[in-house]
Amino acid sequence: MKLMGSYRSPYVRRTAVSLNVMGIAYEHDPVAVFDNQDDVRPHNPLIRVPTLILDDGESLVESYAILDALDEMAGDAKRLIPASGAERRKIMKMAAIASGTMDKTVWAAYEGRFHPKEKVHRPWVEHNEEQALGGLGYLDGLAKAAGGDGWFAGGDRMSQADISGAVAFSFAALARPRLEVADKFPNLAAFSARCEAMEAFSSVTP
Ligand SMILES: N[C@@H](CCC(=O)N[C@@H](CS)C(=O)NCC(=O)O)C(=O)O
């Protein structure tokens, strides 16, 4: 299978880390989606990444849907979100807040990236930043409860909540340095540093 998109995208990166954690081999195409739209369009009409191309040519889009398909392929012993029940709902919610935090960080960054300086609407940037900070605060609480060597949902192994939470933090630190997220969220910063030191993360840095 081939994963399209740069690791600078938090959605691509959470997919790559998940593939690594599950031990699924893949090829990486670090296509820059804004500069190479024609490369992505045949596989994804939205021209977005991640796009995952399976060996038979079928393409999968949207990171949550890609991750769901990968969980099914990996099977019960390796899946990162349980298949059903209360534990699934719990981890889905945590991962959804992490991916929503990515959304809000991206939206705040896009406002400055794609508008001429005089057309950047500061209140909209600040609105999105405030929502991203809300998500990071929630994740910081999960990291605090997990302690120095635990996981967001409890249990003895990493779930999608941990992967997406750590990636959301690293992306916010990189994309919005003015928010000083490491100072504001020390528990999440420490949790993210612990994850980033693992091969599954350090082999797919932005
Ligand atoms: N909800 C989507 C978000 C994907 C997304 O926004 N990807 C960005 C890169 S970070 C992208 O492809 N942007 C190109 C565009 O929107 O034009 C997912 O989870 O996969």
PDB file of C-alpha atoms and ligand atoms in Angstrom:
ATOM      1  CA  MET A   1       0.000   0.000   0.000  1.00  0.00           C
ATOM      2  CA  LYS A   2       1.057   3.599  -0.562  1.00  0.00           C
ATOM      3  CA  LEU A   3       0.445   6.513   1.827  1.00  0.00           C
ATOM      4  CA  MET A   4       0.219   9.872   0.060  1.00  0.00           C
ATOM      5  CA  GLY A   5       1.037  13.115   1.858  1.00  0.00           C
ATOM      6  CA  SER A   6       3.766  14.896   3.766  1.00  0.00           C
ATOM      7  CA  TYR A   7       4.388  14.024   7.410  1.00  0.00           C
ATOM      8  CA  ARG A   8       3.960  17.714   8.152  1.00  0.00           C
ATOM      9  CA  SER A   9       0.227  16.995   7.921  1.00  0.00           C
ATOM     10  CA  PRO A  10      -0.911  15.719  11.330  1.00  0.00           C
ATOM     11  CA  TYR A  11      -3.563  13.554   9.632  1.00  0.00           C
ATOM     12  CA  VAL A  12      -0.966  11.880   7.420  1.00  0.00           C
ATOM     13  CA  ARG A  13       1.340  11.521  10.390  1.00  0.00           C
ATOM     14  CA  ARG A  14      -1.212   9.861  12.674  1.00  0.00           C
ATOM     15  CA  THR A  15      -1.892   7.408   9.859  1.00  0.00           C
ATOM     16  CA  ALA A  16       1.831   6.694   9.392  1.00  0.00           C
ATOM     17  CA  VAL A  17       2.439   6.215  13.129  1.00  0.00           C
ATOM     18  CA  SER A  18      -0.580   3.880  13.302  1.00  0.00           C
ATOM     19  CA  LEU A  19       0.762   1.805  10.388  1.00  0.00           C
ATOM     20  CA  ASN A  20       4.103   1.577  12.197  1.00  0.00           C
ATOM     21  CA  VAL A  21       2.546   0.620  15.532  1.00  0.00           C
ATOM     22  CA  MET A  22       0.421  -2.058  13.851  1.00  0.00           C
ATOM     23  CA  GLY A  23       3.437  -3.331  11.904  1.00  0.00           C
ATOM     24  CA  ILE A  24       1.829  -2.845   8.476  1.00  0.00           C
ATOM     25  CA  ALA A  25       4.398  -2.184   5.718  1.00  0.00           C
ATOM     26  CA  TYR A  26       3.750   0.735   3.351  1.00  0.00           C
ATOM     27  CA  GLU A  27       5.407   2.906   0.771  1.00  0.00           C
ATOM     28  CA  HIS A  28       5.407   6.664   1.383  1.00  0.00           C
ATOM     29  CA  ASP A  29       4.770   9.315  -1.268  1.00  0.00           C
ATOM     30  CA  PRO A  30       5.458  12.691   0.417  1.00  0.00           C
ATOM     31  CA  VAL A  31       3.431  14.608  -2.166  1.00  0.00           C
ATOM     32  CA  ALA A  32       2.904  18.307  -1.374  1.00  0.00           C
ATOM     33  CA  VAL A  33      -0.858  18.484  -1.857  1.00  0.00           C
ATOM     34  CA  PHE A  34      -1.079  22.189  -2.694  1.00  0.00           C
ATOM     35  CA  ASP A  35       1.704  22.032  -5.294  1.00  0.00           C
ATOM     36  CA  ASN A  36       0.904  18.657  -6.877  1.00  0.00           C
ATOM     37  CA  GLN A  37      -2.863  18.521  -7.112  1.00  0.00           C
ATOM     38  CA  ASP A  38      -2.794  16.404 -10.280  1.00  0.00           C
ATOM     39  CA  ASP A  39      -0.988  13.616  -8.413  1.00  0.00           C
ATOM     40  CA  VAL A  40      -3.695  13.401  -5.758  1.00  0.00           C
ATOM     41  CA  ARG A  41      -6.874  14.110  -7.782  1.00  0.00           C
ATOM     42  CA  PRO A  42      -7.081  10.696  -9.531  1.00  0.00           C
ATOM     43  CA  HIS A  43      -7.120   8.990  -6.124  1.00  0.00           C
ATOM     44  CA  ASN A  44      -9.143  11.516  -4.106  1.00  0.00           C
ATOM     45  CA  PRO A  45     -11.663  13.946  -5.653  1.00  0.00           C
ATOM     46  CA  LEU A  46     -11.250  16.230  -2.619  1.00  0.00           C
ATOM     47  CA  ILE A  47      -7.507  16.556  -3.423  1.00  0.00           C
ATOM     48  CA  ARG A  48      -6.557  16.048   0.214  1.00  0.00           C
ATOM     49  CA  VAL A  49      -4.112  13.924   2.139  1.00  0.00           C
ATOM     50  CA  PRO A  50      -3.833  11.412   3.632  1.00  0.00           C
ATOM     51  CA  THR A  51      -4.914   9.258   0.741  1.00  0.00           C
ATOM     52  CA  LEU A  52      -4.052   5.581   1.055  1.00  0.00           C
ATOM     53  CA  ILE A  53      -3.766   3.479  -2.099  1.00  0.00           C
ATOM     54  CA  LEU A  54      -4.163  -0.241  -1.517  1.00  0.00           C
ATOM     55  CA  ASP A  55      -2.222  -2.817  -3.532  1.00  0.00           C
ATOM     56  CA  ASP A  56      -5.200  -3.482  -5.821  1.00  0.00           C
ATOM     57  CA  GLY A  57      -5.501   0.251  -6.623  1.00  0.00           C
ATOM     58  CA  GLU A  58      -8.477   0.974  -4.350  1.00  0.00           C
ATOM     59  CA  SER A  59      -8.011   4.331  -2.628  1.00  0.00           C
ATOM     60  CA  LEU A  60      -9.081   5.246   0.902  1.00  0.00           C
ATOM     61  CA  VAL A  61      -9.631   8.848   2.075  1.00  0.00           C
ATOM     62  CA  GLU A  62     -10.149  10.750   5.368  1.00  0.00           C
ATOM     63  CA  SER A  63      -7.838   9.754   8.183  1.00  0.00           C
ATOM     64  CA  TYR A  64     -10.569   8.460  10.527  1.00  0.00           C
ATOM     65  CA  ALA A  65     -11.951   6.207   7.765  1.00  0.00           C
ATOM     66  CA  ILE A  66      -8.455   5.068   6.770  1.00  0.00           C
ATOM     67  CA  LEU A  67      -7.636   4.245  10.397  1.00  0.00           C
ATOM     68  CA  ASP A  68     -10.895   2.332  10.753  1.00  0.00           C
ATOM     69  CA  ALA A  69     -10.037   0.243   7.670  1.00  0.00           C
ATOM     70  CA  LEU A  70      -6.513  -0.386   8.984  1.00  0.00           C
ATOM     71  CA  ASP A  71      -7.917  -1.522  12.338  1.00  0.00           C
ATOM     72  CA  GLU A  72     -10.087  -4.035  10.505  1.00  0.00           C
ATOM     73  CA  MET A  73      -7.111  -5.273   8.445  1.00  0.00           C
ATOM     74  CA  ALA A  74      -4.866  -5.548  11.522  1.00  0.00           C
ATOM     75  CA  GLY A  75      -7.343  -7.690  13.452  1.00  0.00           C
ATOM     76  CA  ASP A  76      -8.357  -7.732  17.114  1.00  0.00           C
ATOM     77  CA  ALA A  77      -4.873  -8.260  18.593  1.00  0.00           C
ATOM     78  CA  LYS A  78      -3.443  -5.164  16.916  1.00  0.00           C
ATOM     79  CA  ARG A  79      -6.350  -2.806  16.340  1.00  0.00           C
ATOM     80  CA  LEU A  80      -5.953   0.647  17.915  1.00  0.00           C
ATOM     81  CA  ILE A  81      -9.669   1.274  18.585  1.00  0.00           C
ATOM     82  CA  PRO A  82     -11.799  -1.574  19.953  1.00  0.00           C
ATOM     83  CA  ALA A  83     -14.438  -2.905  17.553  1.00  0.00           C
ATOM     84  CA  SER A  84     -17.429  -2.196  19.829  1.00  0.00           C
ATOM     85  CA  GLY A  85     -18.718  -1.234  23.244  1.00  0.00           C
ATOM     86  CA  ALA A  86     -18.019   1.416  25.853  1.00  0.00           C
ATOM     87  CA  GLU A  87     -14.249   1.217  25.402  1.00  0.00           C
ATOM     88  CA  ARG A  88     -14.676   1.968  21.693  1.00  0.00           C
ATOM     89  CA  ARG A  89     -16.856   5.004  22.464  1.00  0.00           C
ATOM     90  CA  LYS A  90     -14.327   6.271  25.010  1.00  0.00           C
ATOM     91  CA  ILE A  91     -11.335   5.987  22.684  1.00  0.00           C
ATOM     92  CA  MET A  92     -13.292   7.326  19.691  1.00  0.00           C
ATOM     93  CA  LYS A  93     -14.146  10.440  21.698  1.00  0.00           C
ATOM     94  CA  MET A  94     -10.550  11.006  22.803  1.00  0.00           C
ATOM     95  CA  ALA A  95      -9.256  10.512  19.242  1.00  0.00           C
ATOM     96  CA  ALA A  96     -12.004  12.781  17.868  1.00  0.00           C
ATOM     97  CA  ILE A  97     -10.987  15.595  20.216  1.00  0.00           C
ATOM     98  CA  ALA A  98      -7.365  15.084  19.156  1.00  0.00           C
ATOM     99  CA  SER A  99      -8.266  15.250  15.452  1.00  0.00           C
ATOM    100  CA  GLY A 100     -10.530  18.254  16.123  1.00  0.00           C
ATOM    101  CA  THR A 101      -7.544  19.920  17.773  1.00  0.00           C
ATOM    102  CA  MET A 102      -5.593  19.259  14.568  1.00  0.00           C
ATOM    103  CA  ASP A 103      -8.451  20.807  12.542  1.00  0.00           C
ATOM    104  CA  LYS A 104      -8.492  23.973  14.607  1.00  0.00           C
ATOM    105  CA  THR A 105      -4.699  24.322  14.535  1.00  0.00           C
ATOM    106  CA  VAL A 106      -4.695  23.849  10.742  1.00  0.00           C
ATOM    107  CA  TRP A 107      -7.509  26.400  10.261  1.00  0.00           C
ATOM    108  CA  ALA A 108      -5.651  28.981  12.348  1.00  0.00           C
ATOM    109  CA  ALA A 109      -2.494  28.351  10.298  1.00  0.00           C
ATOM    110  CA  TYR A 110      -4.263  28.385   6.897  1.00  0.00           C
ATOM    111  CA  GLU A 111      -5.754  31.837   7.588  1.00  0.00           C
ATOM    112  CA  GLY A 112      -2.273  33.367   7.590  1.00  0.00           C
ATOM    113  CA  ARG A 113      -0.871  31.073   4.921  1.00  0.00           C
ATOM    114  CA  PHE A 114      -3.502  31.575   2.236  1.00  0.00           C
ATOM    115  CA  HIS A 115      -4.630  35.172   2.702  1.00  0.00           C
ATOM    116  CA  PRO A 116      -2.623  38.266   1.890  1.00  0.00           C
ATOM    117  CA  LYS A 117      -1.442  39.857   5.139  1.00  0.00           C
ATOM    118  CA  GLU A 118      -4.009  42.691   4.991  1.00  0.00           C
ATOM    119  CA  LYS A 119      -6.849  40.173   4.605  1.00  0.00           C
ATOM    120  CA  VAL A 120      -5.978  37.956   7.563  1.00  0.00           C
ATOM    121  CA  HIS A 121      -8.900  38.185  10.000  1.00  0.00           C
ATOM    122  CA  ARG A 122      -7.338  38.068  13.457  1.00  0.00           C
ATOM    123  CA  PRO A 123     -10.580  37.303  15.349  1.00  0.00           C
ATOM    124  CA  TRP A 124     -11.033  34.166  13.217  1.00  0.00           C
ATOM    125  CA  VAL A 125      -7.428  33.082  13.882  1.00  0.00           C
ATOM    126  CA  GLU A 126      -7.950  33.651  17.603  1.00  0.00           C
ATOM    127  CA  HIS A 127     -11.298  31.814  17.576  1.00  0.00           C
ATOM    128  CA  ASN A 128      -9.628  28.722  16.101  1.00  0.00           C
ATOM    129  CA  GLU A 129      -6.633  28.994  18.412  1.00  0.00           C
ATOM    130  CA  GLU A 130      -8.943  29.131  21.418  1.00  0.00           C
ATOM    131  CA  GLN A 131     -10.661  25.935  20.285  1.00  0.00           C
ATOM    132  CA  ALA A 132      -7.281  24.247  19.683  1.00  0.00           C
ATOM    133  CA  LEU A 133      -6.222  25.270  23.187  1.00  0.00           C
ATOM    134  CA  GLY A 134      -9.452  23.762  24.532  1.00  0.00           C
ATOM    135  CA  GLY A 135      -8.633  20.460  22.873  1.00  0.00           C
ATOM    136  CA  LEU A 136      -5.044  20.527  24.097  1.00  0.00           C
ATOM    137  CA  GLY A 137      -6.273  21.260  27.643  1.00  0.00           C
ATOM    138  CA  TYR A 138      -8.519  18.197  27.519  1.00  0.00           C
ATOM    139  CA  LEU A 139      -5.627  16.054  26.226  1.00  0.00           C
ATOM    140  CA  ASP A 140      -3.355  17.481  28.939  1.00  0.00           C
ATOM    141  CA  GLY A 141      -5.852  16.204  31.528  1.00  0.00           C
ATOM    142  CA  LEU A 142      -5.726  12.728  29.939  1.00  0.00           C
ATOM    143  CA  ALA A 143      -1.913  12.816  30.007  1.00  0.00           C
ATOM    144  CA  LYS A 144      -1.927  13.835  33.664  1.00  0.00           C
ATOM    145  CA  ALA A 145      -4.276  10.973  34.579  1.00  0.00           C
ATOM    146  CA  ALA A 146      -2.135   8.521  32.567  1.00  0.00           C
ATOM    147  CA  GLY A 147       0.911   9.315  34.736  1.00  0.00           C
ATOM    148  CA  GLY A 148       4.508   8.894  33.617  1.00  0.00           C
ATOM    149  CA  ASP A 149       4.135   5.542  31.869  1.00  0.00           C
ATOM    150  CA  GLY A 150       0.390   4.988  31.313  1.00  0.00           C
ATOM    151  CA  TRP A 151      -1.947   5.512  28.379  1.00  0.00           C
ATOM    152  CA  PHE A 152      -4.937   7.827  27.870  1.00  0.00           C
ATOM    153  CA  ALA A 153      -7.545   5.072  28.001  1.00  0.00           C
ATOM    154  CA  GLY A 154      -5.782   3.033  30.693  1.00  0.00           C
ATOM    155  CA  GLY A 155      -4.747  -0.495  29.778  1.00  0.00           C
ATOM    156  CA  ASP A 156      -1.275  -1.672  28.964  1.00  0.00           C
ATOM    157  CA  ARG A 157      -0.910  -0.636  25.350  1.00  0.00           C
ATOM    158  CA  MET A 158      -1.143   2.420  23.163  1.00  0.00           C
ATOM    159  CA  SER A 159      -4.465   3.232  21.464  1.00  0.00           C
ATOM    160  CA  GLN A 160      -5.458   5.634  18.691  1.00  0.00           C
ATOM    161  CA  ALA A 161      -6.214   8.227  21.388  1.00  0.00           C
ATOM    162  CA  ASP A 162      -2.533   8.265  22.399  1.00  0.00           C
ATOM    163  CA  ILE A 163      -1.229   8.428  18.829  1.00  0.00           C
ATOM    164  CA  SER A 164      -3.583  11.206  17.759  1.00  0.00           C
ATOM    165  CA  GLY A 165      -3.094  13.115  21.031  1.00  0.00           C
ATOM    166  CA  ALA A 166       0.696  13.063  20.784  1.00  0.00           C
ATOM    167  CA  VAL A 167       0.642  14.012  17.093  1.00  0.00           C
ATOM    168  CA  ALA A 168      -1.856  16.840  17.730  1.00  0.00           C
ATOM    169  CA  PHE A 169       0.440  18.286  20.388  1.00  0.00           C
ATOM    170  CA  SER A 170       3.606  18.042  18.256  1.00  0.00           C
ATOM    171  CA  PHE A 171       1.808  19.652  15.329  1.00  0.00           C
ATOM    172  CA  ALA A 172       0.476  22.548  17.430  1.00  0.00           C
ATOM    173  CA  ALA A 173       3.950  23.162  18.879  1.00  0.00           C
ATOM    174  CA  LEU A 174       5.398  23.288  15.358  1.00  0.00           C
ATOM    175  CA  ALA A 175       2.640  25.193  13.552  1.00  0.00           C
ATOM    176  CA  ARG A 176       1.642  27.733  16.252  1.00  0.00           C
ATOM    177  CA  PRO A 177       4.819  28.517  18.226  1.00  0.00           C
ATOM    178  CA  ARG A 178       3.271  31.732  19.529  1.00  0.00           C
ATOM    179  CA  LEU A 179       0.809  29.666  21.585  1.00  0.00           C
ATOM    180  CA  GLU A 180       3.679  28.244  23.689  1.00  0.00           C
ATOM    181  CA  VAL A 181       1.809  24.983  24.144  1.00  0.00           C
ATOM    182  CA  ALA A 182       4.668  23.210  25.944  1.00  0.00           C
ATOM    183  CA  ASP A 183       4.465  25.777  28.765  1.00  0.00           C
ATOM    184  CA  LYS A 184       0.671  25.707  28.906  1.00  0.00           C
ATOM    185  CA  PHE A 185       0.312  21.907  28.816  1.00  0.00           C
ATOM    186  CA  PRO A 186       3.298  20.312  30.577  1.00  0.00           C
ATOM    187  CA  ASN A 187       1.649  16.909  31.091  1.00  0.00           C
ATOM    188  CA  LEU A 188       0.808  16.603  27.410  1.00  0.00           C
ATOM    189  CA  ALA A 189       4.274  17.898  26.465  1.00  0.00           C
ATOM    190  CA  ALA A 190       5.909  15.143  28.550  1.00  0.00           C
ATOM    191  CA  PHE A 191       3.524  12.508  27.192  1.00  0.00           C
ATOM    192  CA  SER A 192       4.189  13.609  23.630  1.00  0.00           C
ATOM    193  CA  ALA A 193       7.966  13.585  24.198  1.00  0.00           C
ATOM    194  CA  ARG A 194       7.684   9.996  25.477  1.00  0.00           C
ATOM    195  CA  CYS A 195       5.779   8.987  22.335  1.00  0.00           C
ATOM    196  CA  GLU A 196       8.051  10.943  19.980  1.00  0.00           C
ATOM    197  CA  ALA A 197      11.056   9.017  21.335  1.00  0.00           C
ATOM    198  CA  MET A 198       9.513   5.773  20.056  1.00  0.00           C
ATOM    199  CA  GLU A 199      10.629   4.450  16.666  1.00  0.00           C
ATOM    200  CA  ALA A 200       7.041   4.447  15.352  1.00  0.00           C
ATOM    201  CA  PHE A 201       7.001   8.252  15.746  1.00  0.00           C
ATOM    202  CA  SER A 202      10.656   9.228  15.263  1.00  0.00           C
ATOM    203  CA  SER A 203      10.815   7.462  11.892  1.00  0.00           C
ATOM    204  CA  VAL A 204       8.028   9.712  10.530  1.00  0.00           C
ATOM    205  CA  THR A 205       8.970  13.229  11.593  1.00  0.00           C
ATOM    206  CA  PRO A 206       7.623  16.257   9.701  1.00  0.00           C
TER     207      PRO A 206
HETATM  208  N1  LIG B   1     -10.450  15.527   7.832  1.00  0.00           N
HETATM  209  C1  LIG B   1      -9.346  15.226   6.955  1.00  0.00           C
HETATM  210  C2  LIG B   1      -8.394  16.426   6.908  1.00  0.00           C
HETATM  211  C3  LIG B   1      -7.302  16.238   5.865  1.00  0.00           C
HETATM  212  C4  LIG B   1      -6.651  17.570   5.527  1.00  0.00           C
HETATM  213  O1  LIG B   1      -7.187  18.664   5.756  1.00  0.00           O
HETATM  214  N2  LIG B   1      -5.455  17.471   4.948  1.00  0.00           N
HETATM  215  C5  LIG B   1      -4.785  18.663   4.513  1.00  0.00           C
HETATM  216  C6  LIG B   1      -3.285  18.572   4.777  1.00  0.00           C
HETATM  217  S1  LIG B   1      -2.978  18.850   6.500  1.00  0.00           S
HETATM  218  C7  LIG B   1      -5.011  18.828   3.031  1.00  0.00           C
HETATM  219  O2  LIG B   1      -4.999  17.872   2.292  1.00  0.00           O
HETATM  220  N3  LIG B   1      -5.237  20.079   2.607  1.00  0.00           N
HETATM  221  C8  LIG B   1      -5.412  20.402   1.236  1.00  0.00           C
HETATM  222  C9  LIG B   1      -6.641  21.222   1.029  1.00  0.00           C
HETATM  223  O3  LIG B   1      -7.537  21.188   1.893  1.00  0.00           O
HETATM  224  O4  LIG B   1      -6.726  21.882  -0.003  1.00  0.00           O
HETATM  225  C10 LIG B   1      -8.625  13.971   7.444  1.00  0.00           C
HETATM  226  O5  LIG B   1      -8.728  13.677   8.644  1.00  0.00           O
HETATM  227  O6  LIG B   1      -8.012  13.263   6.626  1.00  0.00           O
END
